[in-house]
């Protein structure tokens, strides 16, 4: 596809369940980023990949959050033992070079934890 | 935590008027970027200004950067109803750090 694709668009889970969010970046983009956006707030950085290497995971809020990009293209953000405060929109972005350059965003996954 | 602070939080204007949004930040930067976000959608990159630049134009957009005051402004001229969205500044150092955004409403 032409843009960044995220799936699912909406996810409802019960507290304690594990969830997996998928991001398909723009073909050829080496950089991939995950953000968490709470209602009425700006995106907050979670983690950053350059190809398959996770260069920065300083924004992951706890060890329940895990991201991978094993082949340097598609990425998955996994949240284990979900809690209500994990409810947010999770945005994925990709870029053609480093983290300082413009990023192309997907439409996000809206996660609701009941 | 978010570094940038946009001002105002919300702005309501009529079509044809100009809209000015401000952004302040705290640490040194490589560049500063502005993005827009329509409701329920992802962010769209608008413009990037480098730390050694003071002003940049793109169509109806004008961005200024004052590194001594750690502030930036985004001016949208001759606004249209389709400009209705949230606008975010993002400072680039090791990663992008976004502010809380300005919600712009342009009424026909």
Tab-separated table of C-alpha atoms in Angstrom:
chain	number	residue	atom	x	y	z
A	1	UNK	CA	0.000	0.000	0.000
A	2	UNK	CA	0.925	3.623	-0.339
A	3	UNK	CA	0.765	4.513	3.334
A	4	UNK	CA	1.348	3.093	6.796
A	5	UNK	CA	-1.251	0.474	7.614
A	6	UNK	CA	-2.257	-0.501	11.141
A	7	UNK	CA	-4.507	-3.301	12.278
A	8	UNK	CA	-6.858	-3.743	13.903
A	9	UNK	CA	-8.350	-0.232	13.845
A	10	UNK	CA	-10.242	-0.935	17.040
A	11	UNK	CA	-9.529	-3.464	19.752
A	12	UNK	CA	-11.552	-4.147	22.886
A	13	UNK	CA	-10.045	-6.437	25.483
A	14	UNK	CA	-10.756	-7.401	29.057
A	15	UNK	CA	-8.321	-6.405	31.749
A	16	UNK	CA	-5.622	-9.036	32.046
A	17	UNK	CA	-5.750	-10.177	28.422
A	18	UNK	CA	-2.804	-9.914	26.051
A	19	UNK	CA	-3.122	-7.883	22.837
A	20	UNK	CA	-1.036	-7.595	19.686
A	21	UNK	CA	-1.109	-4.557	17.406
A	22	UNK	CA	0.311	-4.689	13.902
A	23	UNK	CA	2.023	-2.028	11.812
A	24	UNK	CA	2.860	-2.315	8.120
A	25	UNK	CA	5.174	0.588	7.234
A	26	UNK	CA	5.747	2.242	3.890
A	27	UNK	CA	7.813	-0.084	1.722
A	28	UNK	CA	11.507	0.713	1.954
A	29	UNK	CA	11.253	2.835	5.093
A	30	UNK	CA	14.033	1.847	7.460
A	31	UNK	CA	12.738	3.688	10.541
A	32	UNK	CA	9.656	2.650	12.448
A	33	UNK	CA	8.188	4.272	15.554
A	34	UNK	CA	5.411	3.467	18.008
A	35	UNK	CA	3.545	6.152	19.942
A	36	UNK	CA	0.772	6.147	22.523
A	37	UNK	CA	-1.824	8.916	22.318
A	38	UNK	CA	-4.243	9.541	25.155
A	39	UNK	CA	-7.460	11.436	24.514
A	40	UNK	CA	-6.813	15.137	24.038
A	41	UNK	CA	-3.045	14.734	24.220
A	42	UNK	CA	-0.186	14.585	21.760
A	43	UNK	CA	1.518	11.313	20.853
A	44	UNK	CA	4.035	10.009	23.387
A	45	UNK	CA	7.062	8.097	22.094
A	46	UNK	CA	7.247	4.416	22.950
A	47	UNK	CA	9.970	2.809	20.848
A	48	UNK	CA	12.043	3.144	17.653
A	49	UNK	CA	13.452	0.635	15.174
A	50	UNK	CA	16.086	1.105	12.513
A	51	UNK	CA	15.517	-1.883	10.231
A	52	UNK	CA	15.219	-4.842	12.619
A	53	UNK	CA	17.231	-3.239	15.411
A	54	UNK	CA	15.327	-1.699	18.302
A	55	UNK	CA	17.483	1.370	18.958
A	56	UNK	CA	15.378	3.045	21.616
A	57	UNK	CA	12.727	1.586	23.880
A	58	UNK	CA	12.941	4.209	26.583
A	59	UNK	CA	9.287	5.187	26.216
A	60	UNK	CA	7.791	1.784	26.923
A	61	UNK	CA	5.844	2.313	30.168
A	62	UNK	CA	6.482	-1.091	31.701
A	63	UNK	CA	7.851	-4.549	30.985
A	64	UNK	CA	4.335	-5.543	29.926
A	65	UNK	CA	5.001	-3.702	26.664
A	66	UNK	CA	7.092	-5.416	24.021
A	67	UNK	CA	7.750	-4.522	20.373
A	68	UNK	CA	9.454	-6.411	17.604
A	69	UNK	CA	10.318	-5.998	13.937
A	70	UNK	CA	12.060	-9.282	13.119
A	71	UNK	CA	12.558	-8.820	9.372
A	72	UNK	CA	12.881	-5.060	9.287
A	73	UNK	CA	9.439	-4.407	7.827
A	74	UNK	CA	6.227	-5.292	9.694
A	75	UNK	CA	6.235	-4.547	13.417
A	76	UNK	CA	4.105	-5.812	16.264
A	77	UNK	CA	3.470	-4.082	19.574
A	78	UNK	CA	2.399	-6.531	22.257
A	79	UNK	CA	0.879	-5.614	25.583
A	80	UNK	CA	0.661	-8.344	28.178
A	81	UNK	CA	-1.772	-8.473	31.098
A	82	UNK	CA	-3.535	-5.321	29.930
A	83	UNK	CA	-4.726	-2.745	32.447
A	84	UNK	CA	-7.315	0.004	32.098
A	85	UNK	CA	-4.644	2.693	31.872
A	86	UNK	CA	-3.405	1.040	28.662
A	87	UNK	CA	-6.543	2.341	26.911
A	88	UNK	CA	-5.335	4.772	24.252
A	89	UNK	CA	-4.701	5.115	20.543
A	90	UNK	CA	-1.473	3.429	19.465
A	91	UNK	CA	0.105	5.099	16.458
A	92	UNK	CA	2.784	3.698	14.215
A	93	UNK	CA	4.960	5.861	11.984
A	94	UNK	CA	7.684	5.125	9.476
A	95	UNK	CA	10.439	7.217	7.969
A	96	UNK	CA	13.033	6.969	5.261
A	97	UNK	CA	16.004	7.811	7.444
A	98	UNK	CA	16.666	8.720	11.037
A	99	UNK	CA	14.394	9.790	13.847
A	100	UNK	CA	14.859	13.520	13.159
A	101	UNK	CA	13.179	13.438	9.771
A	102	UNK	CA	9.456	13.691	8.893
A	103	UNK	CA	7.448	10.659	9.834
A	104	UNK	CA	4.486	9.103	8.046
A	105	UNK	CA	1.743	7.964	10.385
A	106	UNK	CA	-0.878	5.265	10.219
A	107	UNK	CA	-4.405	5.915	11.444
A	108	UNK	CA	-3.739	4.072	14.679
A	109	UNK	CA	-5.329	1.314	16.717
A	110	UNK	CA	-7.828	2.463	19.335
A	111	UNK	CA	-7.432	0.107	22.292
A	112	UNK	CA	-10.110	-0.049	24.970
A	113	UNK	CA	-9.537	-2.141	28.079
A	114	UNK	CA	-12.682	-3.029	29.995
B	1	UNK	CA	6.648	13.347	29.091
B	2	UNK	CA	5.807	15.976	26.489
B	3	UNK	CA	8.237	18.782	25.887
B	4	UNK	CA	6.318	21.151	23.653
B	5	UNK	CA	3.474	23.303	24.835
B	6	UNK	CA	1.109	24.692	22.231
B	7	UNK	CA	-0.848	27.843	22.765
B	8	UNK	CA	-3.772	28.314	22.549
B	9	UNK	CA	-5.272	24.930	23.418
B	10	UNK	CA	-8.237	25.734	21.176
B	11	UNK	CA	-8.880	28.340	18.490
B	12	UNK	CA	-12.122	29.143	16.697
B	13	UNK	CA	-12.134	31.422	13.636
B	14	UNK	CA	-14.121	32.196	10.486
B	15	UNK	CA	-13.135	31.092	7.008
B	16	UNK	CA	-10.751	33.564	5.417
B	17	UNK	CA	-9.183	34.636	8.706
B	18	UNK	CA	-5.622	33.815	9.680
B	19	UNK	CA	-4.815	31.336	12.455
B	20	UNK	CA	-1.689	31.555	14.583
B	21	UNK	CA	-0.526	28.796	16.894
B	22	UNK	CA	2.487	28.955	19.168
B	23	UNK	CA	4.793	26.293	20.541
B	24	UNK	CA	7.331	26.520	23.345
B	25	UNK	CA	9.900	23.890	24.221
B	26	UNK	CA	12.608	23.310	26.806
B	27	UNK	CA	15.715	21.601	25.436
B	28	UNK	CA	18.028	22.041	22.447
B	29	UNK	CA	16.756	20.690	19.145
B	30	UNK	CA	17.932	19.591	15.697
B	31	UNK	CA	14.741	20.734	14.064
B	32	UNK	CA	11.101	21.452	14.822
B	33	UNK	CA	8.201	19.966	12.887
B	34	UNK	CA	4.504	20.753	12.663
B	35	UNK	CA	1.860	18.094	12.097
B	36	UNK	CA	-1.901	18.132	11.745
B	37	UNK	CA	-4.340	15.462	12.844
B	38	UNK	CA	-7.934	15.104	11.745
B	39	UNK	CA	-10.273	13.415	14.192
B	40	UNK	CA	-9.757	9.661	14.255
B	41	UNK	CA	-6.827	9.768	11.866
B	42	UNK	CA	-3.051	9.686	12.043
B	43	UNK	CA	-0.781	12.718	11.978
B	44	UNK	CA	0.238	14.333	8.715
B	45	UNK	CA	3.578	16.136	8.416
B	46	UNK	CA	3.207	19.785	7.386
B	47	UNK	CA	6.582	21.468	7.593
B	48	UNK	CA	10.067	21.101	9.101
B	49	UNK	CA	12.267	23.994	10.170
B	50	UNK	CA	15.912	23.415	11.062
B	51	UNK	CA	17.491	24.897	14.156
B	52	UNK	CA	19.574	27.302	12.030
B	53	UNK	CA	16.525	28.603	10.138
B	54	UNK	CA	14.304	31.451	11.343
B	55	UNK	CA	11.373	31.311	8.940
B	56	UNK	CA	9.944	28.926	6.390
B	57	UNK	CA	6.964	29.026	4.029
B	58	UNK	CA	4.918	26.305	2.387
B	59	UNK	CA	1.781	27.348	0.536
B	60	UNK	CA	-0.535	29.015	3.078
B	61	UNK	CA	1.720	27.978	5.960
B	62	UNK	CA	4.380	30.137	7.563
B	63	UNK	CA	6.554	28.846	10.384
B	64	UNK	CA	8.966	30.827	12.512
B	65	UNK	CA	11.557	29.565	14.948
B	66	UNK	CA	13.299	31.501	17.718
B	67	UNK	CA	15.864	29.221	19.346
B	68	UNK	CA	16.869	31.892	21.861
B	69	UNK	CA	13.312	31.928	23.211
B	70	UNK	CA	12.772	28.224	22.482
B	71	UNK	CA	9.573	28.988	20.649
B	72	UNK	CA	7.946	28.512	17.260
B	73	UNK	CA	4.781	29.720	15.600
B	74	UNK	CA	2.606	28.333	12.816
B	75	UNK	CA	0.526	30.761	10.780
B	76	UNK	CA	-2.184	29.517	8.465
B	77	UNK	CA	-3.356	32.278	6.139
B	78	UNK	CA	-6.779	32.556	4.521
B	79	UNK	CA	-8.107	29.608	6.507
B	80	UNK	CA	-10.656	27.167	5.086
B	81	UNK	CA	-13.176	24.893	6.772
B	82	UNK	CA	-10.977	21.963	5.679
B	83	UNK	CA	-8.188	23.306	7.921
B	84	UNK	CA	-10.242	22.235	10.948
B	85	UNK	CA	-7.983	19.789	12.820
B	86	UNK	CA	-5.560	19.520	15.718
B	87	UNK	CA	-2.089	20.901	15.136
B	88	UNK	CA	1.010	19.640	16.946
B	89	UNK	CA	4.568	20.845	17.122
B	90	UNK	CA	7.264	18.223	17.561
B	91	UNK	CA	10.843	18.834	18.572
B	92	UNK	CA	13.522	16.577	17.129
B	93	UNK	CA	16.549	15.603	19.155
B	94	UNK	CA	17.158	11.876	19.550
B	95	UNK	CA	13.441	11.243	18.953
B	96	UNK	CA	10.374	13.337	18.153
B	97	UNK	CA	8.656	14.848	21.184
B	98	UNK	CA	5.152	16.192	20.604
B	99	UNK	CA	3.222	18.891	22.406
B	100	UNK	CA	-0.397	18.625	23.492
B	101	UNK	CA	-1.695	20.351	20.391
B	102	UNK	CA	-4.008	23.184	19.379
B	103	UNK	CA	-7.526	22.338	18.243
B	104	UNK	CA	-8.451	24.637	15.350
B	105	UNK	CA	-12.069	25.088	14.285
B	106	UNK	CA	-12.699	27.023	11.086
B	107	UNK	CA	-16.346	27.894	10.551
B	108	UNK	CA	-17.772	28.522	7.058
